[in-house]
Amino acid sequence: LLSDHEEHQLGEDGVCPCGWFEHVHVREARNTGDEDTHNIYCASCGAFLVGGVSHEFDENGVCTECGYSDAPVHTHVEEVRQLDDADCHFYYCSECGEFLYDEEHTFEGTVCTVCGYNNCEHTVLDQMSDLENHWFQCEECGEKFNIEPHTVEDFVCTVCYQLVCTHEYPTECYPNGDEPQHTICCTNCNYVIGYGDHLMGADGVCIACGWFEHEHEIYATDGTDDGHLLYCRICEICFGEEYHTLDDDGVCTECGWSSENECAHDGEKEYWNAGDEGTHYVGCAICGELLSDHEEHQLGEDGVCPCGWYEHEHVSGARNNGDEEVHSVYCSLCGAFLYGGEPHQLDADGVCEKCGWFAHEHESEARDEGAFDKHGLYCTICGVFIGAEEHTFDADSVCTECGWYYCPHEEGLVEYEVRDIGDDVYHERYCPECGRGVEQEKHTLNAKGVCEKCGYTSETHEEENDKPDPKPEQPVTEPAVTEEEYEIIDTETLTESVEELIGITEEETENADVTVEIVNVAAVLDAEEMEALSELSATEQVLTVLSVLGIEDAMDEELAESGIVLSEEATALKEAVLSRIAAMTEEEQEAFWQGIAEAFATRVIVVDGEEVEVIVVELKVVRDGVESVSSFGLLRTADGVKLIRF
């Protein structure tokens, strides 16, 4: 092994010698043997995408996604696995994945006749090659190592100097800009063999490369700090890069780029498991840019990293990669690549017992993978990814091969709209032209729990919103509340004050049918925070909400002096709300506090002969089916925060 982190080297066909290529992940569920969940991997590249996805069982108790069965009766089907152990190989059930037993190797020479494990020391290695790959091969036992595709320059591999391509393959023609000739390339290595004159059909289109004479419609796109690229909207030929033309506001008049629109990467992050035991990929969840490709794993209390990686012993599983002689071996738990070049083990029918490969000619099928310019080609027989090719559009901008529809929103020419997708937290921005969803964003709920963008209504507000709106009343200025008209709940701690206000102690809430609702709390919390609030005890619900109503410093001081410690869940909710408020712009904060002012009334009370304005909170308590509503205020005194009851 010379390097475990060399950057990809993309060829003219966009494919790295290791087989990686830029693509849209195709989700594939895989059975891990867990009775509740399975994992999702990319069917194209094998990358781990997400773990812990719940099974979807049919009437026979079989998961429709990964094939896992919860049937109580199961007969194990033994499958031997070679896990690079010098003494033993291991037997697993090929159907459920359960470990059965281990067994010592039975060697014939240096190779185990059961599992193929090779204990040869490989002291003499010779470099070998064919037209596609080069590798090192042990002179004693014949085992191959470091099988790699050739790196070709002028038909010769720069690593092993093998003459790689004879170009005895079909050729393909491509437009060459406005030149009177097109380029002719070998379909095996993409090398430009030569140039040929256009073969113009009756419709004025070259039947070989698709070129036709036209006036280019130039547009600018892909803006960066340095400039933007120029393309023809008709034939998509790139004419190069040019500098931005900025107006007085610093916005490019050609492509719309602005330095203010550049993502600061200061929002949420996305993590991808790269199969590495030490690191993962990190991307910006806002713009999708890759921020790091080697960040160390950050294990939580459950031992799982945000990318889904966790420490475990790899369980090897073979995957068909389309090679006629060998397959690759990956971890069936985390998807990490373990090693390549393992020979097929064919049964009497010519099918590999490990990966399922069998000799056949690929029958390609185009699949829409949501890519702007290309679709994927897969074998309909074995499912192996064959390659990618450009879309072929008809007059309606629909690809005739995969059915993908080209929509102007791909170039930012359509204004997106918002629709309710039935989710408690998010709605979807979509293109009204083609109906495709573009991204999800959180609801913006008003005081009635209705999203101002998509119209979604929170379940906790549906019944209240069904009631007719009351007739508007003229504002009435209420007189100041005298000291005889309110009562200060004078207890040693805020917890005791809240318990007295609710009418039940913290311990009793665990055994009594008690629910607490702070009226209009949706003006303070979003839907996700509302759900977290409902998981707290009655007392902590009140204390947590009071801690984010603009007097958090006084509340923190009062809680500390009283020796009150909120639970981890309540503390996390409080910090999440305060962080969300702190991240708002000045205009958003102004609107937020205006919403609170509209949701929570204020009253003027007389304290020691002086008038003081206090926030009034309405508390609805249901205890054993009996509902009661009370109003209380928050009063800041020299002795701390006190609750007053009207």
CSV table of C-alpha atoms in Angstrom, one decimal, residues 49 57 73 79 127 159 183 255 265 293 433 474 492 511 531 568:
chain,number,residue,atom,x,y,z
A,49,LEU,CA,-25.8,6.6,3.2
A,57,PHE,CA,-42.9,-5.7,6.6
A,73,VAL,CA,-38.9,-20.6,12.1
A,79,GLU,CA,-21.9,-19.9,4.0
A,127,GLN,CA,4.3,-7.1,-12.0
A,159,VAL,CA,2.9,2.9,-14.4
A,183,THR,CA,-13.9,14.5,-33.5
A,255,CYS,CA,-25.1,35.7,-14.2
A,265,HIS,CA,-20.8,27.8,5.5
A,293,ASP,CA,-12.7,15.0,3.2
A,433,GLU,CA,-43.1,24.1,-14.1
A,474,GLN,CA,-62.0,48.3,20.1
A,492,GLU,CA,-38.7,29.5,48.7
A,511,ASN,CA,-48.6,9.2,38.8
A,531,GLU,CA,-42.7,18.4,20.5
A,568,GLU,CA,-30.7,17.7,30.3
